[in-house]
XYZ file of C-alpha atoms in Angstrom:
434
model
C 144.359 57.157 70.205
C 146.633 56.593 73.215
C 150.484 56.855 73.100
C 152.268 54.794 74.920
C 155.757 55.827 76.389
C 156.088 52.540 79.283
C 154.846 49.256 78.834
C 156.275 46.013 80.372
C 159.501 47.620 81.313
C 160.298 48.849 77.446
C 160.736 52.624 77.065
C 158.703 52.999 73.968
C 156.639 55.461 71.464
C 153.841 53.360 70.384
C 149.989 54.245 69.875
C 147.770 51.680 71.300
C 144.123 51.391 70.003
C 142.648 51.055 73.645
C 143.961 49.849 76.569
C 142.527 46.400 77.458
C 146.050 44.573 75.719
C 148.191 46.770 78.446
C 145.895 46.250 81.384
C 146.068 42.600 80.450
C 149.652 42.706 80.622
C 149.766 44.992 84.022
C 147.270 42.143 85.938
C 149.540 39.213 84.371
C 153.293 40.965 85.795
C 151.536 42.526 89.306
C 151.521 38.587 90.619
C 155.327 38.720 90.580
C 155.472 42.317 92.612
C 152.606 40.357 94.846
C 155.209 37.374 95.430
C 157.855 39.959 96.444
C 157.738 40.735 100.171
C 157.571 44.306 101.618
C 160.892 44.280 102.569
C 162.267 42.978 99.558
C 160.415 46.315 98.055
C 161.769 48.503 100.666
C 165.011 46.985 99.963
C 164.870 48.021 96.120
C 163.183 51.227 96.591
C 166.004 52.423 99.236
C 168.697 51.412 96.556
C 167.112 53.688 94.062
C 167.450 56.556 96.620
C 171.008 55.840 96.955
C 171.462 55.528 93.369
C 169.709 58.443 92.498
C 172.506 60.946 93.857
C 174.808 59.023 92.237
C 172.978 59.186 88.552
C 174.024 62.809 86.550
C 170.303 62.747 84.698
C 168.336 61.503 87.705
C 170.429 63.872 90.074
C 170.451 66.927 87.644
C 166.056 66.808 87.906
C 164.486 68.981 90.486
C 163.617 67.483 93.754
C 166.061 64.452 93.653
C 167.095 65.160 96.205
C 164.708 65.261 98.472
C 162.604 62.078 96.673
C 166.180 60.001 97.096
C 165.675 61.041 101.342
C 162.091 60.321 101.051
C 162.597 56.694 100.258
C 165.395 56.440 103.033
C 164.355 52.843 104.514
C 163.308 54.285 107.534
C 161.140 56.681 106.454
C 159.127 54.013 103.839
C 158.819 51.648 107.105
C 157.817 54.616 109.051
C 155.110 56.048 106.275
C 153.988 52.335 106.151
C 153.515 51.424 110.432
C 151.674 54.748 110.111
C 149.022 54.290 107.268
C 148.756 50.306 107.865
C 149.997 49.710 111.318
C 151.633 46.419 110.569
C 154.063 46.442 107.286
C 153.656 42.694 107.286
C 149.900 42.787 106.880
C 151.033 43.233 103.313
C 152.703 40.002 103.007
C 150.509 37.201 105.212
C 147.504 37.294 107.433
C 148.187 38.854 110.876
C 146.448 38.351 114.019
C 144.976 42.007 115.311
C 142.994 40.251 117.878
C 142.011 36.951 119.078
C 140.591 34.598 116.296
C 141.042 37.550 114.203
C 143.643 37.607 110.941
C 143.421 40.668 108.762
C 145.643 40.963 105.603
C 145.953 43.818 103.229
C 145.662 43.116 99.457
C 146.629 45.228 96.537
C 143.246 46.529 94.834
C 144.631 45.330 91.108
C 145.240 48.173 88.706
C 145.830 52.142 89.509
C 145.345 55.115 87.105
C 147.086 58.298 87.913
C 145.957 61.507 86.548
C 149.049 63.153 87.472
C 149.561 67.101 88.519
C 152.041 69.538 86.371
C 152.520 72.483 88.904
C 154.725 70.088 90.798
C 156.266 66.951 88.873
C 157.333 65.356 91.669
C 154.265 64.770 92.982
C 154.282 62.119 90.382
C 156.592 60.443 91.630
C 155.110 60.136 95.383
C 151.657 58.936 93.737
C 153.707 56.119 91.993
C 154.901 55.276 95.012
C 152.159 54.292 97.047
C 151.145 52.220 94.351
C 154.765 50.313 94.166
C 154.325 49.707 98.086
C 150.868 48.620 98.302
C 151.973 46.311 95.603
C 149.569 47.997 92.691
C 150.160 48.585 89.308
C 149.743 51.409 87.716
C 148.480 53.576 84.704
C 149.727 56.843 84.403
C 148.927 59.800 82.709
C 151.975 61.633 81.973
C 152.289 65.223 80.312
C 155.599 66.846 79.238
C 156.252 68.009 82.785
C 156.237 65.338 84.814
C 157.090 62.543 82.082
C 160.944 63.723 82.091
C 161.240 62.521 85.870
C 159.260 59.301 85.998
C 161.145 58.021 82.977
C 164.698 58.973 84.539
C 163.133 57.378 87.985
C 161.982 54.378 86.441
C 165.018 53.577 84.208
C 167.291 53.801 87.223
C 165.302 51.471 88.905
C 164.832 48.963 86.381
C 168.700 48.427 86.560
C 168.888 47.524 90.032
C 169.475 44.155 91.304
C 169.630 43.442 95.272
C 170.856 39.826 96.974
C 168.240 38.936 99.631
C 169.852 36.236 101.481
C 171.246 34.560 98.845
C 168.028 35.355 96.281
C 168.289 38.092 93.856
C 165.525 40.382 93.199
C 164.912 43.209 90.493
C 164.031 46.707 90.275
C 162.248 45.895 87.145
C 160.031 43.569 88.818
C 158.068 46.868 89.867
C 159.076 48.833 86.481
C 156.993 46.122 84.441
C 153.905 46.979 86.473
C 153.733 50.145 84.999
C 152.426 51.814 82.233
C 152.998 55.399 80.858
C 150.662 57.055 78.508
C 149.626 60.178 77.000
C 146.702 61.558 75.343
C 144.984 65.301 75.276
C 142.978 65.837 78.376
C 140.224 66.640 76.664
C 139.829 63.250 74.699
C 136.973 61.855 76.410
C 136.750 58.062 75.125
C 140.835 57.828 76.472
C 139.935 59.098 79.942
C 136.688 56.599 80.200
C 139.121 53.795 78.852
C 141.483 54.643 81.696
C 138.785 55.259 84.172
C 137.078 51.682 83.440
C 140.727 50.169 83.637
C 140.789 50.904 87.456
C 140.447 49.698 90.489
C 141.035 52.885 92.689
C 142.242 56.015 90.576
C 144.166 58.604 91.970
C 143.712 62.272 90.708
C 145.779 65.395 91.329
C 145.217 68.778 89.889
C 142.665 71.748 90.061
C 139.226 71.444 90.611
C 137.795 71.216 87.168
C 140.309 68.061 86.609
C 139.326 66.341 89.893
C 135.692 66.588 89.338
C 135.559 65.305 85.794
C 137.915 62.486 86.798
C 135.384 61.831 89.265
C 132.761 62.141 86.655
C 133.940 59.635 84.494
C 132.268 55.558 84.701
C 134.006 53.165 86.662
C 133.732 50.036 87.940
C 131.310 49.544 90.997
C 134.182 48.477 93.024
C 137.034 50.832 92.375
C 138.035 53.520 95.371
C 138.909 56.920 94.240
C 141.199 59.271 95.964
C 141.001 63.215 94.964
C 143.850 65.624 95.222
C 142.353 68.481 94.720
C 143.376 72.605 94.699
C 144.555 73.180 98.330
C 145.871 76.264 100.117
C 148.511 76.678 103.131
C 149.667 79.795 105.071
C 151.380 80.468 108.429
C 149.989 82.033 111.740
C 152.462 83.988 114.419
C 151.659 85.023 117.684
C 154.243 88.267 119.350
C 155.915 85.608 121.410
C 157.188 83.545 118.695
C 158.367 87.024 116.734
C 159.836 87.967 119.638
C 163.254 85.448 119.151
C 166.338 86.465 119.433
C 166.919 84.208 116.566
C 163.557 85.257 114.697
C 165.540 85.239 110.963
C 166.899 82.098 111.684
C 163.169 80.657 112.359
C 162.076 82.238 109.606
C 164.333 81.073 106.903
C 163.047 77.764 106.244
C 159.389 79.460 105.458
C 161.189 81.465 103.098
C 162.339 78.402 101.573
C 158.814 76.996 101.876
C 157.429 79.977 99.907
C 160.271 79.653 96.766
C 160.025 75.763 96.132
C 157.712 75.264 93.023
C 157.645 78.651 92.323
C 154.949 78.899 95.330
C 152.044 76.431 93.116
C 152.021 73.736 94.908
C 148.815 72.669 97.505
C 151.528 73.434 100.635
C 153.093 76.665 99.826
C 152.302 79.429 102.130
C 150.277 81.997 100.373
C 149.333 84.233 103.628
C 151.394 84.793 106.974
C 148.954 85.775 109.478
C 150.561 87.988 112.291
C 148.943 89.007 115.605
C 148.902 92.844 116.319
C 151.586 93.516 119.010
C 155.181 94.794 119.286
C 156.398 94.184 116.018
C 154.569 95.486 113.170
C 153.333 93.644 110.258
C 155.924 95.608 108.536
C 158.627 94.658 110.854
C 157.352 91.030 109.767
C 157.744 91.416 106.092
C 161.006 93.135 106.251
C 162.523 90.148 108.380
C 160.743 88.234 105.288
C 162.583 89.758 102.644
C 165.774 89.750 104.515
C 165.186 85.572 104.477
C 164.318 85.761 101.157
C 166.877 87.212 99.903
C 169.553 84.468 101.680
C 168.343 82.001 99.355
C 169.996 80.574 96.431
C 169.748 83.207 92.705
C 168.292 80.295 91.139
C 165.392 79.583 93.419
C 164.469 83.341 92.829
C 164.643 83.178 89.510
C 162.263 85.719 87.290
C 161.326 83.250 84.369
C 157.734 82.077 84.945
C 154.502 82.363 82.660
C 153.570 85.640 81.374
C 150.298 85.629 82.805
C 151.750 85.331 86.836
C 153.779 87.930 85.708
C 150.780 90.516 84.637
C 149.378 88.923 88.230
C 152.501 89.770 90.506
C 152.692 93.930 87.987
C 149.057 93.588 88.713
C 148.767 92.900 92.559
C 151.807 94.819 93.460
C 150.336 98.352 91.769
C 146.932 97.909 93.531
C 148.931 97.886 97.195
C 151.571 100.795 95.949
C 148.513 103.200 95.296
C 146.465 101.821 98.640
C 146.589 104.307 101.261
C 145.996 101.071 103.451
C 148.248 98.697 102.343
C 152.073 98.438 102.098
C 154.158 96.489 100.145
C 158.199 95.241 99.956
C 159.675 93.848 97.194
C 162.862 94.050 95.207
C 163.586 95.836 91.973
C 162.251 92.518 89.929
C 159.680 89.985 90.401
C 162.015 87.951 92.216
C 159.506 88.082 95.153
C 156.715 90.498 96.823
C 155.252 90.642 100.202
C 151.978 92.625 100.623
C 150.895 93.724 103.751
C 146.969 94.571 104.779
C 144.898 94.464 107.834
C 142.075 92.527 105.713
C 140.107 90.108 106.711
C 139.605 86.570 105.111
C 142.309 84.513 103.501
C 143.660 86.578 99.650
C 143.497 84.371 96.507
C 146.795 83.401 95.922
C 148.783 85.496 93.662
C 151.842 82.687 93.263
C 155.441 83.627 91.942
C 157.075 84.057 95.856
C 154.196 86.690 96.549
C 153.406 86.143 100.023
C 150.494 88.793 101.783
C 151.546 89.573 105.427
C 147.850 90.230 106.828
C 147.779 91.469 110.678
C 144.909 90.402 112.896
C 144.074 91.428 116.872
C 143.358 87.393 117.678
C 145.022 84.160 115.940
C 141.892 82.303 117.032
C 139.640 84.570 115.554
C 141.173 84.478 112.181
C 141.126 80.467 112.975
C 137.269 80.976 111.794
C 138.533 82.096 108.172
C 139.933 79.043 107.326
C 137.827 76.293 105.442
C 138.080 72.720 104.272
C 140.475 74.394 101.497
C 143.221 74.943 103.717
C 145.315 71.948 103.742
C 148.559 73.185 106.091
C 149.899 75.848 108.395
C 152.754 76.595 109.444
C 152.079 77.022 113.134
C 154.374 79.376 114.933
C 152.399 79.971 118.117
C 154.725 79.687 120.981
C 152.991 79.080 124.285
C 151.548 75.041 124.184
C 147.852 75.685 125.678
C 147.403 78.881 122.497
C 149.232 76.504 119.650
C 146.813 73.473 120.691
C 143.602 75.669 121.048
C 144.234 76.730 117.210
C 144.823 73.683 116.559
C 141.897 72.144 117.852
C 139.830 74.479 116.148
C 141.253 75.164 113.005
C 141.344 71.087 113.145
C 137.534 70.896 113.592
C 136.993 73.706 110.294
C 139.016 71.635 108.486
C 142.854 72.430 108.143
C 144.534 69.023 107.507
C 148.449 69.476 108.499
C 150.127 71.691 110.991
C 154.070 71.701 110.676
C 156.935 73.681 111.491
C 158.163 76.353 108.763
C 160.497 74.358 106.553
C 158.638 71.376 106.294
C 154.981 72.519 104.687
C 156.430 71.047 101.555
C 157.013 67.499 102.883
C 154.997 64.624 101.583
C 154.206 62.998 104.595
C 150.986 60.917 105.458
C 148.467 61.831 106.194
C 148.272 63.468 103.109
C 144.915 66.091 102.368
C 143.572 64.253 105.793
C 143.640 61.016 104.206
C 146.022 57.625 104.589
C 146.494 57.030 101.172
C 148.385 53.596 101.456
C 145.453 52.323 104.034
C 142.797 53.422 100.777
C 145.594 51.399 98.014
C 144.432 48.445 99.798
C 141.846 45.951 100.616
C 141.667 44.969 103.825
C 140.257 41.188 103.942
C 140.117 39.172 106.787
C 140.009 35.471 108.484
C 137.822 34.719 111.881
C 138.452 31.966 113.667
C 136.301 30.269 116.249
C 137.771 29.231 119.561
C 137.912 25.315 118.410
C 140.283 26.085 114.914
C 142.990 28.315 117.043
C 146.461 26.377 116.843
């Protein structure tokens, strides 16, 4: 048995026997968010950012924030010319080259599983459905159901005039579908996964894998979001700012947000041996750390981290080898070693502070795991030459501190909206050219 929570723009709590009445429903409704143009999407998505701030439950959920800058209207067109090239490709046939129209269709019907370290994320994996013009299926959990339904209500009461012709935020709501059912309940996940036409799955590695497992139809796409780790790499030069705290603030930040579980938190700051110590490093750390708002260093997280963080912190106090700084809670830890390889996360703001003689050298300890770093290498020629090799192992993102928790495309080295799509095209000989 499936519950049902979303189904042609009603908020409901309904079991439904299997799914084939909703999908019907989802391929019958996605021809009126086909008929809408990208813009007129834009349009309605960049009114919901607006709105959000404005709306005390969609406001008061964490993140609103920054999802209501996300879908500024300059940052959906730029997400869009990035991942497709030409936003209108989504509306009509464009030429890319002589006697050569492409057009990008929506594949049909998307299935989320969603992720529940970061709910969020949810919301992002909705979106590229809404602008490639998809419907969806999602599986929703306790965590992350709270947001979309807030999200989606909001939108559904939006109404924009486009040149005289009024068009509807629940135009896209009644494309989507919320559901729930245990994880475990294999018959619901091959009803979903036969429902599809690309499926999108976030989560660990065990939950990737069997979603990848599961039958499907010989033409759907799948796109994996699997476990991912992220850390940041400093050469002396960089440490050596007058303004070092300043520059290292936003990492700070980056290590707090979601409780340090999400794919793009920094687990490991990787320090080249020079004038200032590793120690040095970690004490500027905590100094940062401790600017940042009580709540985001709030204590209350599963019991088991906590055993992890009592765990990890009395194996470096009794190391002869090792050093350690934290406060007189769990608030945060940074551990400090001269290891080599990257440390299995920890999580709960527990960053290790690991000193190496050569950046490039610990470049060959990163894998096809790692999906960002923070890249704080101040001469050009050194920060490219990681980059071109840490590139080639397989790190997907290099950013500036402050922004490793950004949702930008590429995501996880992919363009997801370019994969929401088919791309189908029209040659023309010389003769038929008007």
């Amino acid at each position: 048995m499936v519950r049902c929570h979303l189904l042609d723009g009603r908020f409901v709590e309904t079991d439904l026997p299997d799914l084939e009445a909703a999908v019907a429903l989802l391929e019958e409704r996605r021809t009126a968010l086909h008929a809408l143009s990208v813009d007129d999407i834009i349009e309605l998505l960049a009114r919901l950012g607006k709105e959000m701030v404005r709306d005390p439950v969609v406001s008061a959920i964490e993140g609103a924030s920054y999802m209501s800058l996300w879908l500024r209207r300059d940052n959906l067109e730029r997400l869009l010319s990035i991942d497709l090239v030409n936003r209108e490709a989504l509306d009509r046939f464009c030429e890319v080259q002589p006697g050569v129209l492409m057009r990008a269709q929506p594949r049909g019907v998307s299935c989320h599983w969603l992720p529940n370290n970061v709910p969020t994320l949810s919301f992002f994996s909705l979106m590229l459905a809404v602008l490639t013009k998809n419907a969806s299926v999602l599986k929703v959990s306790e965590v992350n159901r709270g947001v979309l339904t807030a999200v989606l209500k909001r939108l559904a009461r939006i109404e924009v005039d486009r040149n005289g012709r009024m068009i509807s935020g629940s135009t896209i709501v009644e494309t989507v579908c919320m559901i729930s059912f245990d994880s475990s309940h294999l018959e619901a996940n091959e009803m979903m996964s036969q429902a599809a036409d690309i499926k999108l799955a976030w989560g660990g590695s065990e939950a990737v894998r069997s979603v990848a497992a599961l039958p499907q139809k010989d033409t759907c796409d799948i796109l994996l979001f699997g476990p991912k780790y992220s850390l940041a790499v400093f050469d002396q030069a960089f440490l050596a700012r007058e303004d070092l705290d300043n520059a290292l603030k936003p990492l700070a930040m980056d290590v707090a947000l979601f409780d340090q579980t999400a794919c793009s938190s920094p687990q490991v700051a990787i320090v080249e041996r020079g004038a200032m110590s590793a120690r040095e490093f970690a004490e500027h750390m905590a100094r940062c750390l401790e600017t940042l708002p009580r709540r985001m260093l709030g204590t209350r997280r599963p019991e088991a981290r906590c055993l992890d963080i009592i765990n990890v912190r009395g194996a470096y106090l009794l190391s002869e080898d090792k050093d350690i700084v934290m406060p007189g809670d769990l608030g945060w830890t940074i551990l400090i070693d001269q290891d080599a390889g990257l440390p299995e996360p920890v999580q709960g703001k527990c960053l290790f502070v690991r000193e190496v003689g050569d950046l490039l050298e610990a470049a060959e300890w990163l894998t096809r795991r790692v999906q960002t770093v923070a890249l704080c290498i101040e001469d050009p020629d050194r920060r490219m030459a990681f980059a071109n090799k840490a590139s080639y192992i397989g790190v997907d993102r290099f950013v500036l501190p402050g922004s490793m928790n950004d949702f930008a495309l590429p995501w996880d080295g992919m363009l997801p909206l370019g994969r929401m799509v088919r791309w189908t095209t029209i040659r023309r000989n010389d003769n038929d050219r008007g």
